[in-house]
Structure formats: C-alpha cells, structure tokens
CSV table of N, CA and C in Angstrom, one decimal:
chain,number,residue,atom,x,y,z
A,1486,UNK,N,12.5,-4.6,3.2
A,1486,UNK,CA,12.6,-4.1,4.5
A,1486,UNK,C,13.2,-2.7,4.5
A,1487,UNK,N,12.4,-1.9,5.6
A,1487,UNK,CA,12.8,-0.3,5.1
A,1487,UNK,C,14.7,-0.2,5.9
A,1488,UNK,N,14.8,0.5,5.9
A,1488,UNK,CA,16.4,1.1,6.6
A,1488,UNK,C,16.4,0.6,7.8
A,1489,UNK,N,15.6,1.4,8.4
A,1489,UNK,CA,15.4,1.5,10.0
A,1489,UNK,C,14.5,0.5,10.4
A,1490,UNK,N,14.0,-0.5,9.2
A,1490,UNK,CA,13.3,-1.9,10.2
A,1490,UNK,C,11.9,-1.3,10.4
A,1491,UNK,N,11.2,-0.3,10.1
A,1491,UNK,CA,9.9,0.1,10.9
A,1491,UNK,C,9.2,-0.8,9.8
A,1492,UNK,N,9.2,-1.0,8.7
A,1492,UNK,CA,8.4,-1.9,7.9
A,1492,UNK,C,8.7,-2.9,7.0
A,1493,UNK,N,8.3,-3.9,6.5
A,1493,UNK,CA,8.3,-5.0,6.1
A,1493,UNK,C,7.1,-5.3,4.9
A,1494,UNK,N,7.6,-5.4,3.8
A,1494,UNK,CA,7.1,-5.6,2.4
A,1494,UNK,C,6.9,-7.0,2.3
A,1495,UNK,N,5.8,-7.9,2.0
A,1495,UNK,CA,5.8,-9.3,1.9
A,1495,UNK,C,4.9,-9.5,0.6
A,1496,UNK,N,5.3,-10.8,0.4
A,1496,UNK,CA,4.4,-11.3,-0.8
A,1496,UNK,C,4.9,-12.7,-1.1
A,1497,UNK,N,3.4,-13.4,-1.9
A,1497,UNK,CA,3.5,-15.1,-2.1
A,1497,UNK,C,4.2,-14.7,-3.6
A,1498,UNK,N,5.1,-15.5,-3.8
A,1498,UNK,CA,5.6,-16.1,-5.1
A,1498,UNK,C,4.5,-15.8,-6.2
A,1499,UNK,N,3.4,-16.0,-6.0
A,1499,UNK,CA,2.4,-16.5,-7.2
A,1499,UNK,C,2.2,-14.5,-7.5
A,1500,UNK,N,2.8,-13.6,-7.0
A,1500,UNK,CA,1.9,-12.2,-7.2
A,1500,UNK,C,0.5,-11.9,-7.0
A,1501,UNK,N,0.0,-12.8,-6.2
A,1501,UNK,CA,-1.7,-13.0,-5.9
A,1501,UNK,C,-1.4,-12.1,-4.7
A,1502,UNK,N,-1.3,-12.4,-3.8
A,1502,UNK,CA,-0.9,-11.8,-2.5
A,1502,UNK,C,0.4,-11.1,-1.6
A,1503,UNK,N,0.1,-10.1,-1.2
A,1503,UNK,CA,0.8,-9.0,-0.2
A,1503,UNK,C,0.7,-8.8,0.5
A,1504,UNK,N,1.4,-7.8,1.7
A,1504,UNK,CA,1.0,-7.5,2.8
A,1504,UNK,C,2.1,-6.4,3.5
A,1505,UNK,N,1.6,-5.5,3.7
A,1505,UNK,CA,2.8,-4.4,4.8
A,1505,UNK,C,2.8,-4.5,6.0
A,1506,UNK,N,4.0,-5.0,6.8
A,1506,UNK,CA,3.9,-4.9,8.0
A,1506,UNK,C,4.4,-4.0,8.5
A,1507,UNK,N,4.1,-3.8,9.8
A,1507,UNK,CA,4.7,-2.0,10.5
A,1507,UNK,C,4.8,-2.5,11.8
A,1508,UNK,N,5.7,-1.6,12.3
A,1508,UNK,CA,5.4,-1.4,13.9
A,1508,UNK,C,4.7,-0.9,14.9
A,1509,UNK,N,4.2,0.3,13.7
A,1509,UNK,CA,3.3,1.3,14.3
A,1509,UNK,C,1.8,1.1,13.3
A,1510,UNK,N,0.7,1.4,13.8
A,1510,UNK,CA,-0.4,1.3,13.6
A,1510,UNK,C,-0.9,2.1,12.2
A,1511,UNK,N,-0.1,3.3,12.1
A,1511,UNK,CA,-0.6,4.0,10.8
A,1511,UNK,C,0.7,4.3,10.2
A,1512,UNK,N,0.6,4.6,9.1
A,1512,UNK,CA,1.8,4.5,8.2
A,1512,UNK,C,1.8,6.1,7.2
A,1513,UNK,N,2.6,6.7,7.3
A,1513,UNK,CA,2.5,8.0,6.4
A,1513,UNK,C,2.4,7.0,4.7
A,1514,UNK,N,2.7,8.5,4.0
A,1514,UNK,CA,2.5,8.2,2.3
A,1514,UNK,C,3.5,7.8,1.9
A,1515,UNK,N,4.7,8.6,2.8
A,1515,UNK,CA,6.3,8.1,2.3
A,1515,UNK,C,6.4,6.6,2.6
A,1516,UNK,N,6.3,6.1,3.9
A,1516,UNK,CA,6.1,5.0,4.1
A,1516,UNK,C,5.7,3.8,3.0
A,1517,UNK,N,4.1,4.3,3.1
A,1517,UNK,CA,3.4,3.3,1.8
A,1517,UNK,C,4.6,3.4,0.6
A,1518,UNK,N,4.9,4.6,0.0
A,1518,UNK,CA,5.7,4.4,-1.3
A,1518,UNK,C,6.9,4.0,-1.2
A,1519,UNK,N,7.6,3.7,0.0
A,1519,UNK,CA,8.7,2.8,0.0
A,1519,UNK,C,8.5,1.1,-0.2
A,1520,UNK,N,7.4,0.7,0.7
A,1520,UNK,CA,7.3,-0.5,0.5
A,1520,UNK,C,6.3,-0.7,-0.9
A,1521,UNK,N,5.9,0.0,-1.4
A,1521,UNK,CA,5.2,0.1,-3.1
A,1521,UNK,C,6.0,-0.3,-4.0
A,1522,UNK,N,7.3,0.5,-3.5
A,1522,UNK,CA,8.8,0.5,-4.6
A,1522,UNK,C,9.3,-0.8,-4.8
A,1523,UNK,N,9.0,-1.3,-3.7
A,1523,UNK,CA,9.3,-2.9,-3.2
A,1523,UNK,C,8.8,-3.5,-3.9
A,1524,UNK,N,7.3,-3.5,-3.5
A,1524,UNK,CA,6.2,-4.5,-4.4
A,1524,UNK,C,6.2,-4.2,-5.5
A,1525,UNK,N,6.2,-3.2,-6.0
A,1525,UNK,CA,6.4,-2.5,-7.8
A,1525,UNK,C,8.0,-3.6,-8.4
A,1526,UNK,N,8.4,-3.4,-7.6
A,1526,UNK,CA,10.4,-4.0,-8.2
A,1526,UNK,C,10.1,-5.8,-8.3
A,1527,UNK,N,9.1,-6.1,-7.7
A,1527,UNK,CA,9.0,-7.7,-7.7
A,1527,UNK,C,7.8,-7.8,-8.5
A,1528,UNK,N,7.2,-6.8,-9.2
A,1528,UNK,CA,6.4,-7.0,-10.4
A,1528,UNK,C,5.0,-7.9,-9.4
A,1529,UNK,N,4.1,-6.9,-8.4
A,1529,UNK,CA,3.1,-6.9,-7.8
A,1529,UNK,C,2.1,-5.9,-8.4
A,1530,UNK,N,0.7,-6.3,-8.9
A,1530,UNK,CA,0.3,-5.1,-9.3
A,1530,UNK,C,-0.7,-4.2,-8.1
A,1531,UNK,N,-0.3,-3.2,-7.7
A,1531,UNK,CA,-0.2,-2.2,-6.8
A,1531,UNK,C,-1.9,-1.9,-6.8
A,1532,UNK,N,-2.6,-2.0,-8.0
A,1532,UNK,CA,-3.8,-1.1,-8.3
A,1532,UNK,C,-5.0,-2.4,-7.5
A,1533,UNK,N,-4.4,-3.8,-7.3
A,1533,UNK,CA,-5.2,-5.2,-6.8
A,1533,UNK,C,-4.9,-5.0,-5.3
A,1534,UNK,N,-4.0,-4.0,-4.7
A,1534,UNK,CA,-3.8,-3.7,-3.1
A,1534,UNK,C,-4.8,-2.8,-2.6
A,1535,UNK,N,-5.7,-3.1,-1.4
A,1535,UNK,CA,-6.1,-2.0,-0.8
A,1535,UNK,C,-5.4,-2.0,0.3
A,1536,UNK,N,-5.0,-0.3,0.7
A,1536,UNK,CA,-4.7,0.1,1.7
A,1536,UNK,C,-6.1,-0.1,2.8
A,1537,UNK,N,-6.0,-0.7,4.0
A,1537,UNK,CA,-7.4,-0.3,4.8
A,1537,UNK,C,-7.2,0.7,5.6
A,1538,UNK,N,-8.5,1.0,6.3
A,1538,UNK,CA,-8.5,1.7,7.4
A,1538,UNK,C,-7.2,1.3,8.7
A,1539,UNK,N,-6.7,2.7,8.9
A,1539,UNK,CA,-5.9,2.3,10.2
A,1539,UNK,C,-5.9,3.0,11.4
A,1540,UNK,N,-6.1,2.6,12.6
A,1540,UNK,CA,-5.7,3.5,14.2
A,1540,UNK,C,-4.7,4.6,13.8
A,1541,UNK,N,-5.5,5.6,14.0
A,1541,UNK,CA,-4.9,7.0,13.8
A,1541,UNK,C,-3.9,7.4,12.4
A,1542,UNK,N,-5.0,6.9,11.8
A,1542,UNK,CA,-4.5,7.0,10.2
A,1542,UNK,C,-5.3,6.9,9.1
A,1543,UNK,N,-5.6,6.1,8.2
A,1543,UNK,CA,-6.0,6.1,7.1
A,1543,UNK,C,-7.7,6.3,7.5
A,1544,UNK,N,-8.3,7.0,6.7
A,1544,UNK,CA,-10.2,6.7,7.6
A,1544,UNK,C,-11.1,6.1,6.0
A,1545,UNK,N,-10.2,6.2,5.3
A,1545,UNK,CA,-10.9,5.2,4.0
A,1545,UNK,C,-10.4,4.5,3.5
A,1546,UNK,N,-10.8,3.3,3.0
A,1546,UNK,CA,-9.7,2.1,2.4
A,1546,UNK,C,-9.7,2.9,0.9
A,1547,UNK,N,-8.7,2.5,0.3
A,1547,UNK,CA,-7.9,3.1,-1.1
A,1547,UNK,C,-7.0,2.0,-1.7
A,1548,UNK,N,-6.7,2.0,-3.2
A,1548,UNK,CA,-5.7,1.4,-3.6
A,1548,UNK,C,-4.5,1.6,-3.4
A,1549,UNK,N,-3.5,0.8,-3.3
A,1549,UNK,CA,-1.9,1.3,-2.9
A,1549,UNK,C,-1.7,2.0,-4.4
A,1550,UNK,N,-1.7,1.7,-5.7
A,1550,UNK,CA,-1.5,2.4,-7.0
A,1550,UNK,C,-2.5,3.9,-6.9
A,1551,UNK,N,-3.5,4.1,-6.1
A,1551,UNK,CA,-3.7,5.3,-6.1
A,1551,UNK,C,-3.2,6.6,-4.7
A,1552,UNK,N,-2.5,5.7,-4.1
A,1552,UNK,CA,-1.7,6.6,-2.7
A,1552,UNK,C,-0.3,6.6,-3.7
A,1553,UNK,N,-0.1,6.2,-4.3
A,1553,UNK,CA,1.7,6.3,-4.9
A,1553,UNK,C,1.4,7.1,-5.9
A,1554,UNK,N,0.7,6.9,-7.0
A,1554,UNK,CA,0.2,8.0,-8.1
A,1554,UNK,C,0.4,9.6,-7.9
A,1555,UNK,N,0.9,10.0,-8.8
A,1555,UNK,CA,0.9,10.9,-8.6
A,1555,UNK,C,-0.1,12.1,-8.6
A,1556,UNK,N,-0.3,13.1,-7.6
A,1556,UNK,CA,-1.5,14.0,-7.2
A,1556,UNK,C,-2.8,14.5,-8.2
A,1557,UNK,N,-1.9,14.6,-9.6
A,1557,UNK,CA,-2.9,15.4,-10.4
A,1557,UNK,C,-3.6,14.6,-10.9
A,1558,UNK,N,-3.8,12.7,-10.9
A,1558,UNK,CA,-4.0,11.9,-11.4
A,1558,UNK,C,-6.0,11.6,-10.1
A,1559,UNK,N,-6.8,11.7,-10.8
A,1559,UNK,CA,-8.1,11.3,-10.0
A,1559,UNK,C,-7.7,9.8,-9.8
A,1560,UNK,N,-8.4,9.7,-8.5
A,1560,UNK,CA,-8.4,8.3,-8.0
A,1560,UNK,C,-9.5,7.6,-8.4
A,1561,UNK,N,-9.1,6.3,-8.3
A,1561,UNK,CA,-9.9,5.7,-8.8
A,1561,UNK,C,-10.9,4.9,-7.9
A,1562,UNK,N,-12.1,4.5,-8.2
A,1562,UNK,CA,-12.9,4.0,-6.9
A,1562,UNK,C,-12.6,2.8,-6.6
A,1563,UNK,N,-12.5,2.3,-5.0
A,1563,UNK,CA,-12.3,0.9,-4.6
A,1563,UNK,C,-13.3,-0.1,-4.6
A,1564,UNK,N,-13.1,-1.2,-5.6
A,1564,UNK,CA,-14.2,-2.3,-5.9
A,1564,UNK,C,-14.9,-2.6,-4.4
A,1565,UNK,N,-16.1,-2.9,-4.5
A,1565,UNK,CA,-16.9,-3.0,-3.1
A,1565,UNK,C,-17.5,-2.2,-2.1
A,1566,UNK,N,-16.8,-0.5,-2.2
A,1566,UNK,CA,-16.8,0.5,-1.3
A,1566,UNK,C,-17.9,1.8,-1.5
A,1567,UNK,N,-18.7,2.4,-1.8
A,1567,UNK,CA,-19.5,3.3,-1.9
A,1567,UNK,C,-18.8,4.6,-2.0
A,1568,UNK,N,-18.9,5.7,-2.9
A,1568,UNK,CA,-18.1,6.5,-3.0
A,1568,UNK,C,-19.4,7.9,-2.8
C-alpha cells in the first residue's frame, strides 16, 4: 500500500497473479514503480504483467518490467499486440 493510500499492490500466493489498484483512473510512472517495488520485493515476475490501457492515461498496453526499466533499455514487444 502506497503512503497516502492512492494505491494498492495485490497478488495470489502462487506468483501467477496481480493486480494495481488506484483510486484514480490513470497512474503516472512513479506510481507504477512504487507498486513494482512491491511486486519485485515479493518475488512477482514484472515482465508476465501488462500494464493496460487507461482513461486519460496509458494509450498502449506495455509490460510493467518495461515502464520500470530503465530508459536506455528498448522495450520489448507485448505477446498478442501488433507493434
């Protein structure tokens, strides 16, 4: 959970499944990489997460391990999505 409660890091026991919750509809980059830090610290692999599209926010779905990565690093393509 972040400081201020705006988001919520979850996940099943098994490391199969996750999920970010927010209060607000789109989420900055800082955002994502706080709750990443989360899922990273409970040994989630980040690169099996898509970020989706969000209401005044994201306009392409992406991996969470490629929004946290650092800039000089090419991204890598999202299984199922046309590049």
């Amino acid at each position: 959970r972040g400081p201020d409660r705006r988001l919520l890091a979850v996940g099943h026991p098994s490391l199969r499944y996750a999920g970010i919750l927010a209060q607000s509809p789109a989420l900055s980059d800082e955002d994502l990489k706080s709750a990443a830090a989360a899922l990273a610290e409970a040994q989630f692999d980040l690169c099996s997460m898509v970020v989706t599209v969000q209401t005044d926010g994201r306009q392409q779905p992406a991996r969470l391990c490629d929004i946290v990565r650092p800039t000089t690093l090419p991204p890598a393509p999202v299984p199922g999505t046309l590049q």
